[in-house]
């Protein structure tokens, strides 16, 4: 029943205890290469109702359980009177929700709310990605770049195709956009090292400096080119803001054909 906030706190506690100065949210966002953060949903179900009776009819308890399921804070207490001589006692017992299950029910409800919100956010993000990559494909088609003719837009942050075990892709990263040749299986780094041997040829054909990443902590590696910092700084708006799409689409439609023209022949010769 852990929520995102609770998970982040647990991870942050672990990082702190291990002597790391990293921020848990930043580490996870970088690792997953997510562009958007989910907004924190606070508990807005602040209504609170307490029902007290000697006996509750089935219709009442059923209604109470339904209200609890819809974020109404409501509880039922059974009041049982006792007498002992001249003394009168009133025993109060909470019957809905049961004390031993109340915390679990709250946690489950928080988790359910978070999942509903994330599901809505995920659906919206997928729709945006499908629309964006569809526009990128259209731009490629207008420029007669045929590599994407049969590539269908999918709701991912990368959009590409495979050539002899290498994945050529346009990528929307958290801090910018890039084109890359990604090797998902390069544990011994032989693929990236072989590409690095052709660095001068690749950059001469491409017309700009490329970044060769060994990704030492992973079994993968890649060759990439990112939108230059100055250009990125001027055009950096959140991906969900469609006003920033034309700049991204223009950059991809200009850069990806040049990247493929320079890198694919070298990669194919190596295989």
mmCIF file of C-alpha atoms in Angstrom:
data_model
loop_
_atom_site.group_PDB
_atom_site.id
_atom_site.type_symbol
_atom_site.label_atom_id
_atom_site.label_comp_id
_atom_site.label_asym_id
_atom_site.label_seq_id
_atom_site.Cartn_x
_atom_site.Cartn_y
_atom_site.Cartn_z
ATOM 1 C CA UNK A 1 0.000 0.000 0.000
ATOM 2 C CA UNK A 2 2.977 2.330 -0.344
ATOM 3 C CA UNK A 3 2.370 5.555 -2.226
ATOM 4 C CA UNK A 4 4.879 7.303 -4.482
ATOM 5 C CA UNK A 5 5.741 9.779 -1.746
ATOM 6 C CA UNK A 6 6.361 6.976 0.750
ATOM 7 C CA UNK A 7 8.534 5.069 -1.720
ATOM 8 C CA UNK A 8 10.590 8.186 -2.447
ATOM 9 C CA UNK A 9 11.069 8.746 1.275
ATOM 10 C CA UNK A 10 12.236 5.164 1.813
ATOM 11 C CA UNK A 11 14.687 5.479 -1.092
ATOM 12 C CA UNK A 12 15.873 8.860 0.201
ATOM 13 C CA UNK A 13 16.449 7.378 3.664
ATOM 14 C CA UNK A 14 18.522 4.627 2.037
ATOM 15 C CA UNK A 15 20.582 7.137 0.049
ATOM 16 C CA UNK A 16 21.169 9.242 3.152
ATOM 17 C CA UNK A 17 22.175 6.212 5.236
ATOM 18 C CA UNK A 18 24.653 5.118 2.554
ATOM 19 C CA UNK A 19 26.357 8.508 2.573
ATOM 20 C CA UNK A 20 25.049 9.630 -0.811
ATOM 21 C CA UNK A 21 24.093 13.268 -1.415
ATOM 22 C CA UNK A 22 21.771 12.331 -4.303
ATOM 23 C CA UNK A 23 18.109 13.288 -4.358
ATOM 24 C CA UNK A 24 15.846 10.228 -4.583
ATOM 25 C CA UNK A 25 13.370 11.786 -6.998
ATOM 26 C CA UNK A 26 16.141 13.073 -9.286
ATOM 27 C CA UNK A 27 17.868 9.664 -9.345
ATOM 28 C CA UNK A 28 14.669 7.825 -10.277
ATOM 29 C CA UNK A 29 13.631 10.422 -12.872
ATOM 30 C CA UNK A 30 17.065 10.225 -14.520
ATOM 31 C CA UNK A 31 17.126 6.425 -14.454
ATOM 32 C CA UNK A 32 13.661 6.118 -15.999
ATOM 33 C CA UNK A 33 14.340 9.036 -18.363
ATOM 34 C CA UNK A 34 10.960 10.558 -17.584
ATOM 35 C CA UNK A 35 10.143 14.064 -18.749
ATOM 36 C CA UNK A 36 7.169 14.788 -16.514
ATOM 37 C CA UNK A 37 6.614 14.607 -12.773
ATOM 38 C CA UNK A 38 3.297 13.565 -11.318
ATOM 39 C CA UNK A 39 1.773 16.228 -9.114
ATOM 40 C CA UNK A 40 1.276 15.320 -5.481
ATOM 41 C CA UNK A 41 -2.389 14.612 -4.707
ATOM 42 C CA UNK A 42 -3.278 15.638 -1.177
ATOM 43 C CA UNK A 43 -6.166 14.052 0.670
ATOM 44 C CA UNK A 44 -9.129 16.297 -0.066
ATOM 45 C CA UNK A 45 -11.681 13.985 1.540
ATOM 46 C CA UNK A 46 -11.921 15.995 4.771
ATOM 47 C CA UNK A 47 -15.546 15.246 5.638
ATOM 48 C CA UNK A 48 -15.868 13.353 8.898
ATOM 49 C CA UNK A 49 -19.037 11.664 10.184
ATOM 50 C CA UNK A 50 -19.434 9.615 13.371
ATOM 51 C CA UNK A 51 -22.535 7.469 13.889
ATOM 52 C CA UNK A 52 -23.355 6.086 17.332
ATOM 53 C CA UNK A 53 -26.122 3.559 18.017
ATOM 54 C CA UNK A 54 -26.906 0.470 20.016
ATOM 55 C CA UNK A 55 -27.542 -1.468 16.852
ATOM 56 C CA UNK A 56 -26.977 -0.750 13.160
ATOM 57 C CA UNK A 57 -29.274 -2.067 10.461
ATOM 58 C CA UNK A 58 -27.726 -3.770 7.452
ATOM 59 C CA UNK A 59 -28.787 -0.917 5.148
ATOM 60 C CA UNK A 60 -26.870 1.549 7.314
ATOM 61 C CA UNK A 61 -23.655 -0.450 7.437
ATOM 62 C CA UNK A 62 -23.798 -1.061 3.684
ATOM 63 C CA UNK A 63 -24.210 2.667 3.068
ATOM 64 C CA UNK A 64 -21.343 3.489 5.427
ATOM 65 C CA UNK A 65 -19.011 1.108 3.613
ATOM 66 C CA UNK A 66 -20.020 2.672 0.286
ATOM 67 C CA UNK A 67 -19.303 6.174 1.615
ATOM 68 C CA UNK A 68 -15.903 5.053 2.909
ATOM 69 C CA UNK A 69 -15.164 3.751 -0.561
ATOM 70 C CA UNK A 70 -15.871 7.249 -1.900
ATOM 71 C CA UNK A 71 -13.469 9.072 0.430
ATOM 72 C CA UNK A 72 -15.994 10.111 3.080
ATOM 73 C CA UNK A 73 -14.437 9.770 6.536
ATOM 74 C CA UNK A 74 -17.226 8.029 8.406
ATOM 75 C CA UNK A 75 -17.177 5.571 11.277
ATOM 76 C CA UNK A 76 -19.740 3.641 13.304
ATOM 77 C CA UNK A 77 -19.597 3.101 17.073
ATOM 78 C CA UNK A 78 -21.819 0.658 18.942
ATOM 79 C CA UNK A 79 -22.921 1.975 22.341
ATOM 80 C CA UNK A 80 -23.866 -0.739 24.835
ATOM 81 C CA UNK A 81 -25.196 0.333 28.272
ATOM 82 C CA UNK A 82 -24.555 -1.706 31.425
ATOM 83 C CA UNK A 83 -25.743 -1.268 34.969
ATOM 84 C CA UNK A 84 -24.209 -2.460 38.196
ATOM 85 C CA UNK A 85 -26.364 -1.529 41.089
ATOM 86 C CA UNK A 86 -26.646 2.227 41.036
ATOM 87 C CA UNK A 87 -23.771 2.572 38.555
ATOM 88 C CA UNK A 88 -24.450 2.834 34.843
ATOM 89 C CA UNK A 89 -21.721 2.130 32.290
ATOM 90 C CA UNK A 90 -21.620 2.778 28.569
ATOM 91 C CA UNK A 91 -19.275 0.650 26.487
ATOM 92 C CA UNK A 92 -18.257 2.178 23.160
ATOM 93 C CA UNK A 93 -16.873 -0.106 20.434
ATOM 94 C CA UNK A 94 -15.829 0.997 16.974
ATOM 95 C CA UNK A 95 -17.270 -1.465 14.474
ATOM 96 C CA UNK A 96 -16.730 0.302 11.121
ATOM 97 C CA UNK A 97 -13.987 0.464 10.176
ATOM 98 C CA UNK A 98 -12.486 -1.987 12.626
ATOM 99 C CA UNK A 99 -9.557 -0.389 14.486
ATOM 100 C CA UNK A 100 -7.175 -3.171 13.466
ATOM 101 C CA UNK A 101 -7.999 -2.667 9.766
ATOM 102 C CA UNK A 102 -8.482 1.111 9.676
ATOM 103 C CA UNK A 103 -4.867 1.990 8.865
ATOM 104 C CA UNK A 104 -4.726 -0.651 6.147
ATOM 105 C CA UNK A 105 -7.956 0.654 4.606
ATOM 106 C CA UNK A 106 -6.589 4.216 4.595
ATOM 107 C CA UNK A 107 -3.371 3.061 2.934
ATOM 108 C CA UNK A 108 -5.292 1.097 0.325
ATOM 109 C CA UNK A 109 -7.491 4.111 -0.383
ATOM 110 C CA UNK A 110 -4.472 6.393 -0.808
ATOM 111 C CA UNK A 111 -2.892 3.886 -3.145
ATOM 112 C CA UNK A 112 -6.117 3.602 -5.150
ATOM 113 C CA UNK A 113 -6.405 7.385 -5.510
ATOM 114 C CA UNK A 114 -2.802 7.652 -6.623
ATOM 115 C CA UNK A 115 -3.219 4.876 -9.180
ATOM 116 C CA UNK A 116 -6.349 6.513 -10.605
ATOM 117 C CA UNK A 117 -4.552 9.828 -10.955
ATOM 118 C CA UNK A 118 -1.483 8.191 -12.460
ATOM 119 C CA UNK A 119 -3.677 6.219 -14.844
ATOM 120 C CA UNK A 120 -5.300 9.427 -16.080
ATOM 121 C CA UNK A 121 -1.926 11.145 -16.366
ATOM 122 C CA UNK A 122 -0.466 8.141 -18.194
ATOM 123 C CA UNK A 123 -3.345 8.076 -20.679
ATOM 124 C CA UNK A 124 -2.949 11.782 -21.407
ATOM 125 C CA UNK A 125 0.816 11.384 -21.837
ATOM 126 C CA UNK A 126 0.378 8.441 -24.199
ATOM 127 C CA UNK A 127 -2.063 10.428 -26.323
ATOM 128 C CA UNK A 128 0.412 13.307 -26.550
ATOM 129 C CA UNK A 129 3.284 11.000 -27.509
ATOM 130 C CA UNK A 130 1.225 9.311 -30.222
ATOM 131 C CA UNK A 131 0.276 12.690 -31.648
ATOM 132 C CA UNK A 132 3.816 14.065 -31.451
ATOM 133 C CA UNK A 133 5.529 11.100 -33.113
ATOM 134 C CA UNK A 134 2.822 11.098 -35.768
ATOM 135 C CA UNK A 135 3.786 14.683 -36.598
ATOM 136 C CA UNK A 136 7.471 13.722 -36.627
ATOM 137 C CA UNK A 137 6.709 10.913 -39.093
ATOM 138 C CA UNK A 138 4.826 13.370 -41.281
ATOM 139 C CA UNK A 139 7.801 15.733 -41.232
ATOM 140 C CA UNK A 140 10.154 12.887 -42.194
ATOM 141 C CA UNK A 141 7.837 11.973 -45.056
ATOM 142 C CA UNK A 142 7.808 15.562 -46.314
ATOM 143 C CA UNK A 143 11.611 15.502 -46.355
ATOM 144 C CA UNK A 144 11.677 12.117 -48.144
ATOM 145 C CA UNK A 145 13.422 10.419 -45.224
ATOM 146 C CA UNK A 146 12.210 6.861 -45.795
ATOM 147 C CA UNK A 147 13.622 5.142 -42.688
ATOM 148 C CA UNK A 148 10.375 5.846 -40.830
ATOM 149 C CA UNK A 149 7.966 4.934 -43.625
ATOM 150 C CA UNK A 150 6.890 1.736 -41.854
ATOM 151 C CA UNK A 151 7.489 2.858 -38.283
ATOM 152 C CA UNK A 152 4.197 3.351 -36.457
ATOM 153 C CA UNK A 153 4.006 5.979 -33.731
ATOM 154 C CA UNK A 154 3.892 4.438 -30.251
ATOM 155 C CA UNK A 155 3.343 6.052 -26.835
ATOM 156 C CA UNK A 156 6.989 5.975 -25.752
ATOM 157 C CA UNK A 157 9.629 8.645 -25.246
ATOM 158 C CA UNK A 158 11.777 7.035 -27.948
ATOM 159 C CA UNK A 159 10.806 6.534 -31.578
ATOM 160 C CA UNK A 160 13.071 4.488 -33.783
ATOM 161 C CA UNK A 161 14.036 1.402 -35.741
ATOM 162 C CA UNK A 162 16.625 -1.387 -35.633
ATOM 163 C CA UNK A 163 19.557 -1.936 -37.959
ATOM 164 C CA UNK A 164 21.654 -5.065 -37.375
ATOM 165 C CA UNK A 165 21.118 -5.091 -33.621
ATOM 166 C CA UNK A 166 21.490 -1.354 -33.140
ATOM 167 C CA UNK A 167 18.543 0.870 -32.263
ATOM 168 C CA UNK A 168 18.416 4.218 -34.060
ATOM 169 C CA UNK A 169 16.000 6.553 -32.312
ATOM 170 C CA UNK A 170 14.708 10.029 -31.717
ATOM 171 C CA UNK A 171 14.458 10.473 -27.956
ATOM 172 C CA UNK A 172 12.656 12.897 -25.680
ATOM 173 C CA UNK A 173 14.772 12.979 -22.534
ATOM 174 C CA UNK A 174 14.135 14.663 -19.242
ATOM 175 C CA UNK A 175 16.648 17.433 -19.888
ATOM 176 C CA UNK A 176 16.355 17.714 -23.666
ATOM 177 C CA UNK A 177 16.047 15.825 -26.919
ATOM 178 C CA UNK A 178 18.540 13.714 -28.832
ATOM 179 C CA UNK A 179 19.125 11.244 -31.634
ATOM 180 C CA UNK A 180 21.090 8.120 -30.861
ATOM 181 C CA UNK A 181 22.335 4.688 -31.814
ATOM 182 C CA UNK A 182 21.625 2.557 -28.755
ATOM 183 C CA UNK A 183 23.194 -0.827 -28.036
ATOM 184 C CA UNK A 184 21.059 -2.628 -25.454
ATOM 185 C CA UNK A 185 23.508 -5.532 -25.251
ATOM 186 C CA UNK A 186 27.079 -4.286 -25.030
ATOM 187 C CA UNK A 187 28.352 -5.642 -21.741
ATOM 188 C CA UNK A 188 31.982 -5.805 -22.850
ATOM 189 C CA UNK A 189 31.691 -2.384 -24.588
ATOM 190 C CA UNK A 190 33.076 -3.817 -27.819
ATOM 191 C CA UNK A 191 30.380 -2.169 -29.929
ATOM 192 C CA UNK A 192 30.842 1.326 -28.590
ATOM 193 C CA UNK A 193 34.625 0.948 -28.720
ATOM 194 C CA UNK A 194 34.424 -0.121 -32.363
ATOM 195 C CA UNK A 195 32.284 2.909 -33.167
ATOM 196 C CA UNK A 196 34.716 5.109 -31.295
ATOM 197 C CA UNK A 197 37.482 3.912 -33.614
ATOM 198 C CA UNK A 198 35.541 5.595 -36.439
ATOM 199 C CA UNK A 199 34.906 8.811 -34.524
ATOM 200 C CA UNK A 200 36.704 11.086 -36.977
ATOM 201 C CA UNK A 201 34.902 9.644 -40.002
ATOM 202 C CA UNK A 202 31.521 9.767 -38.270
ATOM 203 C CA UNK A 203 31.843 13.361 -37.136
ATOM 204 C CA UNK A 204 33.174 14.536 -40.478
ATOM 205 C CA UNK A 205 30.185 13.061 -42.310
ATOM 206 C CA UNK A 206 27.704 14.212 -39.684
ATOM 207 C CA UNK A 207 29.143 17.699 -39.474
ATOM 208 C CA UNK A 208 29.264 17.973 -35.698
ATOM 209 C CA UNK A 209 30.724 16.372 -32.577
ATOM 210 C CA UNK A 210 29.102 13.163 -31.341
ATOM 211 C CA UNK A 211 28.964 11.807 -27.809
ATOM 212 C CA UNK A 212 30.117 8.223 -27.228
ATOM 213 C CA UNK A 213 28.731 6.882 -23.941
ATOM 214 C CA UNK A 214 30.003 3.596 -22.513
ATOM 215 C CA UNK A 215 27.372 3.611 -19.724
ATOM 216 C CA UNK A 216 29.727 1.675 -17.473
ATOM 217 C CA UNK A 217 27.070 0.839 -14.878
ATOM 218 C CA UNK A 218 24.836 -0.787 -17.506
ATOM 219 C CA UNK A 219 25.125 -3.528 -20.108
ATOM 220 C CA UNK A 220 24.266 -0.926 -22.756
ATOM 221 C CA UNK A 221 26.075 1.882 -24.586
ATOM 222 C CA UNK A 222 25.236 4.523 -27.169
ATOM 223 C CA UNK A 223 26.360 7.119 -29.670
ATOM 224 C CA UNK A 224 24.263 10.260 -29.481
ATOM 225 C CA UNK A 225 23.840 13.870 -30.513
ATOM 226 C CA UNK A 226 21.814 16.253 -28.391
ATOM 227 C CA UNK A 227 20.161 19.557 -29.149
ATOM 228 C CA UNK A 228 22.905 22.140 -28.429
ATOM 229 C CA UNK A 229 22.595 23.772 -25.017
ATOM 230 C CA UNK A 230 22.014 27.317 -26.309
ATOM 231 C CA UNK A 231 19.289 26.130 -28.645
ATOM 232 C CA UNK A 232 17.775 24.015 -25.899
ATOM 233 C CA UNK A 233 17.847 26.907 -23.434
ATOM 234 C CA UNK A 234 15.896 29.163 -25.780
ATOM 235 C CA UNK A 235 13.284 26.543 -26.598
ATOM 236 C CA UNK A 236 12.979 24.582 -23.377
ATOM 237 C CA UNK A 237 9.317 24.197 -22.552
ATOM 238 C CA UNK A 238 7.626 21.167 -21.080
ATOM 239 C CA UNK A 239 6.718 18.466 -23.557
ATOM 240 C CA UNK A 240 3.061 18.804 -22.596
ATOM 241 C CA UNK A 241 3.127 22.391 -23.908
ATOM 242 C CA UNK A 242 2.430 21.985 -27.615
ATOM 243 C CA UNK A 243 3.870 25.421 -28.363
ATOM 244 C CA UNK A 244 7.287 23.786 -28.035
ATOM 245 C CA UNK A 245 6.538 20.983 -30.496
ATOM 246 C CA UNK A 246 7.445 22.743 -33.795
ATOM 247 C CA UNK A 247 10.999 23.404 -32.584
ATOM 248 C CA UNK A 248 11.432 19.783 -31.503
ATOM 249 C CA UNK A 249 9.933 18.399 -34.711
ATOM 250 C CA UNK A 250 12.107 20.646 -36.896
ATOM 251 C CA UNK A 251 15.201 19.582 -34.975
ATOM 252 C CA UNK A 252 14.413 15.869 -35.281
ATOM 253 C CA UNK A 253 13.521 16.108 -38.987
ATOM 254 C CA UNK A 254 16.806 17.887 -39.715
ATOM 255 C CA UNK A 255 19.122 15.964 -37.377
ATOM 256 C CA UNK A 256 17.959 12.346 -37.647
ATOM 257 C CA UNK A 257 18.504 12.042 -41.438
ATOM 258 C CA UNK A 258 22.037 13.462 -41.065
ATOM 259 C CA UNK A 259 22.742 11.178 -38.120
ATOM 260 C CA UNK A 260 21.571 8.088 -39.998
ATOM 261 C CA UNK A 261 23.488 9.063 -43.131
ATOM 262 C CA UNK A 262 26.695 9.281 -41.119
ATOM 263 C CA UNK A 263 26.281 6.382 -38.688
ATOM 264 C CA UNK A 264 24.379 3.609 -40.475
ATOM 265 C CA UNK A 265 27.019 2.923 -43.192
ATOM 266 C CA UNK A 266 29.763 2.617 -40.569
ATOM 267 C CA UNK A 267 27.631 0.388 -38.354
ATOM 268 C CA UNK A 268 26.695 -1.855 -41.287
ATOM 269 C CA UNK A 269 30.357 -2.238 -42.323
ATOM 270 C CA UNK A 270 31.159 -3.426 -38.822
ATOM 271 C CA UNK A 271 28.509 -6.162 -39.121
#
